[in-house]
Coordinates of C-alpha atoms in Angstrom, one line a residue:
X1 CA 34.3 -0.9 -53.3
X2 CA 32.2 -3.6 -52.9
X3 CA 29.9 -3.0 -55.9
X4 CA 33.5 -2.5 -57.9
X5 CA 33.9 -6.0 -57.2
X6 CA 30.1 -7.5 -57.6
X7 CA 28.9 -7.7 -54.3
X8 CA 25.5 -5.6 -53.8
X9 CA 25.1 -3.9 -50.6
X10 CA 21.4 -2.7 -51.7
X11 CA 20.4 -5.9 -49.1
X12 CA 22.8 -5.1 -46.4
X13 CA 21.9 -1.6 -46.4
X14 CA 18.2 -2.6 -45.6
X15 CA 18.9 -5.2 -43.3
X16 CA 21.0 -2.6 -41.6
X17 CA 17.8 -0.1 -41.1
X18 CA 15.5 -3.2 -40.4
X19 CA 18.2 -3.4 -37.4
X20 CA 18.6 0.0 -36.6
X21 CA 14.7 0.5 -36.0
X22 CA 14.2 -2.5 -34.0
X23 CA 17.5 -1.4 -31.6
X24 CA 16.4 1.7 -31.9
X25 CA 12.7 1.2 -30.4
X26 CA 13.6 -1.4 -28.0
X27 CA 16.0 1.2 -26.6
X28 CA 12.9 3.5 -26.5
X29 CA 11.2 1.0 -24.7
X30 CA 13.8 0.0 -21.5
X31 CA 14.2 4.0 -21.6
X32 CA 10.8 4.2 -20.6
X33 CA 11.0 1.3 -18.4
X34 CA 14.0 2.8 -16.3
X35 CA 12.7 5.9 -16.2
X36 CA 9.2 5.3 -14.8
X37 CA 10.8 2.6 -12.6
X38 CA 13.6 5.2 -10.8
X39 CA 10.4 7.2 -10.4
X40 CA 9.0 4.6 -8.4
X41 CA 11.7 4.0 -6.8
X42 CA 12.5 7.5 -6.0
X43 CA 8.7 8.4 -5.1
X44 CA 9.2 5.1 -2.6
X45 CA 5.4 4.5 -4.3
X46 CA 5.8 1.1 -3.1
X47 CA 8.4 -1.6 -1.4
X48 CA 9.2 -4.9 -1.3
X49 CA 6.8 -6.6 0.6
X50 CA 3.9 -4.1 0.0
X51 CA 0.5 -5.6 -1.5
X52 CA 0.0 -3.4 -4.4
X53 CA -2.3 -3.0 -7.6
X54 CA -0.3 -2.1 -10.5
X55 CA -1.2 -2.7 -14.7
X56 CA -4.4 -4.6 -13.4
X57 CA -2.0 -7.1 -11.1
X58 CA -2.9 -7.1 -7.3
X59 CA -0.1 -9.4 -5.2
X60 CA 2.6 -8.9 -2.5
X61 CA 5.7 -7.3 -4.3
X62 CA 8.8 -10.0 -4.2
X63 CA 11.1 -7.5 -6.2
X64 CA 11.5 -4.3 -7.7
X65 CA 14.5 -2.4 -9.9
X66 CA 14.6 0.1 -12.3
X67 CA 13.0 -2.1 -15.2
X68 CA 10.1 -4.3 -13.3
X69 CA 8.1 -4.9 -10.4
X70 CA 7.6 -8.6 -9.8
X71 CA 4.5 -9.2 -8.1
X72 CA 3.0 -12.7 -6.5
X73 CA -0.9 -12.8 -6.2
X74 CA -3.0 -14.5 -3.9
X75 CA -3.3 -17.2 -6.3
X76 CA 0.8 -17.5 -6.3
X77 CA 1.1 -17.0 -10.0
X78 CA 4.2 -14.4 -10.1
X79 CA 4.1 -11.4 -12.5
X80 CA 6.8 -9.9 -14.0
X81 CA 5.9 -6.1 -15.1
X82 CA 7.9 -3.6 -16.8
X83 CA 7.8 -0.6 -15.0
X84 CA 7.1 1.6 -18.4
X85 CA 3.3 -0.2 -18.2
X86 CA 2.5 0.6 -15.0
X87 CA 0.4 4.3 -15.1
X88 CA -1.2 3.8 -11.9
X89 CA 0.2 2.2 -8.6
X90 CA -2.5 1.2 -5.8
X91 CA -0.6 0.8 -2.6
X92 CA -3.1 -1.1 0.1
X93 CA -0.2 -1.2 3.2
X94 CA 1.0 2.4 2.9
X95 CA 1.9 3.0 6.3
X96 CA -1.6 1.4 7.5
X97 CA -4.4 0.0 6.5
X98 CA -8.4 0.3 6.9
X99 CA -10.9 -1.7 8.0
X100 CA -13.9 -1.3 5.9
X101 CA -16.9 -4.2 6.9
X102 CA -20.5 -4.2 6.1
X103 CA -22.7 -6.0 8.5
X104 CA -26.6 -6.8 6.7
X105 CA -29.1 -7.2 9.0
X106 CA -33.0 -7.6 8.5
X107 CA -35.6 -4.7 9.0
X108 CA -36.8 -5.9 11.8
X109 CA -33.8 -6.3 13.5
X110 CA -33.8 -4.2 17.1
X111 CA -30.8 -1.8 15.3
X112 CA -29.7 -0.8 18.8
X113 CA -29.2 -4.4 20.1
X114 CA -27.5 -5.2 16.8
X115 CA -25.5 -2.2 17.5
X116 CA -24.7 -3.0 20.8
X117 CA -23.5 -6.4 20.4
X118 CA -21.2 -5.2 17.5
X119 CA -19.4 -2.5 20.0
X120 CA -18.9 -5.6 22.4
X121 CA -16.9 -7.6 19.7
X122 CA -15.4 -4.1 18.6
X123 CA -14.2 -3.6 22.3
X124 CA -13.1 -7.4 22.8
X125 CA -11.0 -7.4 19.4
X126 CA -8.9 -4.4 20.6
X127 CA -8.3 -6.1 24.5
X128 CA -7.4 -9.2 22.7
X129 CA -5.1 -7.4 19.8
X130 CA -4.2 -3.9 21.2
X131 CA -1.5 -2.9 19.2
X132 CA -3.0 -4.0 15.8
X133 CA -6.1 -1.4 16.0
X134 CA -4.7 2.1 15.5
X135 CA -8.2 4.0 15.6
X136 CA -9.3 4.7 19.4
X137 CA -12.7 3.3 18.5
X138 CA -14.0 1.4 15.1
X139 CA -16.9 3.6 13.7
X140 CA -19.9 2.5 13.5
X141 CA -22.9 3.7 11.2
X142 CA -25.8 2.5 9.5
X143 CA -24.6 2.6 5.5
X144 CA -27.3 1.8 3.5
X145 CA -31.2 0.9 2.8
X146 CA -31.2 -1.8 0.6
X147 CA -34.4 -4.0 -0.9
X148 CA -33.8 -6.7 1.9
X149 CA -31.8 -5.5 4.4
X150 CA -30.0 -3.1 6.2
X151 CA -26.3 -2.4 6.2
X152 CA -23.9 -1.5 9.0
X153 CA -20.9 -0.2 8.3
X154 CA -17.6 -1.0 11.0
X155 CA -14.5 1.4 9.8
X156 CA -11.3 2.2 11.7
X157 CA -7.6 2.4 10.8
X158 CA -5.4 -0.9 12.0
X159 CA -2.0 -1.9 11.4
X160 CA -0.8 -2.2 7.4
X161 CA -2.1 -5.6 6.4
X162 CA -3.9 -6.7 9.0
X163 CA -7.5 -5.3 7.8
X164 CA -8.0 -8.7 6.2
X165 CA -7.4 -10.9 9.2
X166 CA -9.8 -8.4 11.5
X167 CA -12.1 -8.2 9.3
X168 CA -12.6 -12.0 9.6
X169 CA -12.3 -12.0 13.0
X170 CA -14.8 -9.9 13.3
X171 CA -17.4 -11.5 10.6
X172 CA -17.3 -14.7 12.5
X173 CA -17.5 -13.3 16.1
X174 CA -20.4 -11.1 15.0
X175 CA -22.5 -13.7 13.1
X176 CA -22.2 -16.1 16.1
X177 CA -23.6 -13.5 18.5
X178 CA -26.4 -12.6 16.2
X179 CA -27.5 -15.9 15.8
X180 CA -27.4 -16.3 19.7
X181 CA -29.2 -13.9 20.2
X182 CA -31.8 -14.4 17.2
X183 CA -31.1 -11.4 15.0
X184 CA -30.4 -13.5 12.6
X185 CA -28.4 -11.6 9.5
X186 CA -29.7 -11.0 6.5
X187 CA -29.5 -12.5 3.3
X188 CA -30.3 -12.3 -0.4
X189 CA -33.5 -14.2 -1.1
X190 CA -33.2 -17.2 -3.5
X191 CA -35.1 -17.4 -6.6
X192 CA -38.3 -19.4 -6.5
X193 CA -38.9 -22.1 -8.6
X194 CA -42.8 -22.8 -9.2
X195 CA -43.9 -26.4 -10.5
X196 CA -46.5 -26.2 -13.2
X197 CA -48.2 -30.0 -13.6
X198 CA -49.2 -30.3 -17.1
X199 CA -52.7 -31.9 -17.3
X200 CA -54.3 -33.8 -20.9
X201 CA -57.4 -32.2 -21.8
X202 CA -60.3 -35.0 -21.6
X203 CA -61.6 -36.2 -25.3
X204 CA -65.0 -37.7 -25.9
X205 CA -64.2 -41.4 -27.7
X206 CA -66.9 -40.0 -30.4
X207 CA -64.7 -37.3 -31.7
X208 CA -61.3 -39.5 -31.6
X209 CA -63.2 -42.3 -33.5
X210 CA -64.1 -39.4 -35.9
X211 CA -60.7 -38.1 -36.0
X212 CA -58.9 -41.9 -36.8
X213 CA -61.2 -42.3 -39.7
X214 CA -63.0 -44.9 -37.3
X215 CA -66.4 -46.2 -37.1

């Protein structure tokens, strides 16, 4: 009817299928979104609250529905995810967390001093903090040989979210009693700088004459 009367619809049709397509895979899109979000939600993969690692984004989850997980990270910046990008979800408070601290000490440290004095701030944590230690006793263990230093290794299950806080704890308690007692961690050696002085070779006053064109 509309040609009959002049008006061509050849536009309108297109414009129609432009619209259709672009509906049509933004519908695909939420789809995916819901779905992998119900999934979530369903799997109880994370809550809100949880500190989480999801589409490269590591934060404290403030909210999450069907279509996105909105995420704040230390930084505070807030992230706002669709749930149909997120592959892989890293949940760091599920249920509890682990303390996992490496302690470098020299070579010629006395290891089971060193070792000693670490069980002592080990033991006085857990008086001090009883119900945020869930492991009867932190393991301890020499981890590694490295080129300047040995590495001790203090491991043990705590309470979700608190590995952070011990683990601080525990850095500065153990570095002050090392030093007290003059095992002094180690550290990364700093790259030397080596001063060169630049000296002018002498000239005999006969050749520079020469060399000016001089008598």
């Amino acid at each position: 009817i509309l040609d009959e009367i002049g008006i061509s619809v050849t536009a309108l049709v297109a414009g129609v299928g432009v619209v259709g397509i672009a509906i049509g895979l933004g519908a695909q899109a939420l789809v995916r979104d819901v779905i992998n979000g119900t999934f979530i939600l369903v799997e109880d993969q994370y809550r809100v609250g949880d500190v989480v690692t999801v589409a490269n984004v590591s934060g404290t989850v403030l909210e999450i529905n069907p279509r996105r997980t909105v995420i704040r990270d230390a930084d505070g910046n807030v992230h706002s995810i669709p749930n149909g990008a997120i592959s892989v979800s890293t949940n760091q408070t599920a249920g509890f967390s682990r303390l996992n601290l490496d302690i470098p000490v020299t070579y010629a440290a006395d290891l089971d001093r060193v070792f000693e004095i670490i069980e002592q701030e080990c033991a006085r944590l857990r008086e001090e903090r009883p119900g945020e230690i869930l492991a009867p006793q932190l393991t301890l263990r020499v981890a590694a040989f490295q080129e300047n230093r040995l590495v001790i290794k203090i491991m043990g299950d705590v309470v979700a979210g608190k590995h952070w806080d011990l683990s601080g704890v525990l850095r500065r308690r153990i570095k002050s009693r090392l030093d007290a007692e003059g095992l002094s961690m180690a550290g990364v050696p700093l790259p030397q700088a080596t001063a060169v002085a630049a000296t002018q070779p002498e000239v005999d006053p006969d050749e520079a004459s020469k060399l000016l064109g001089g008598d």
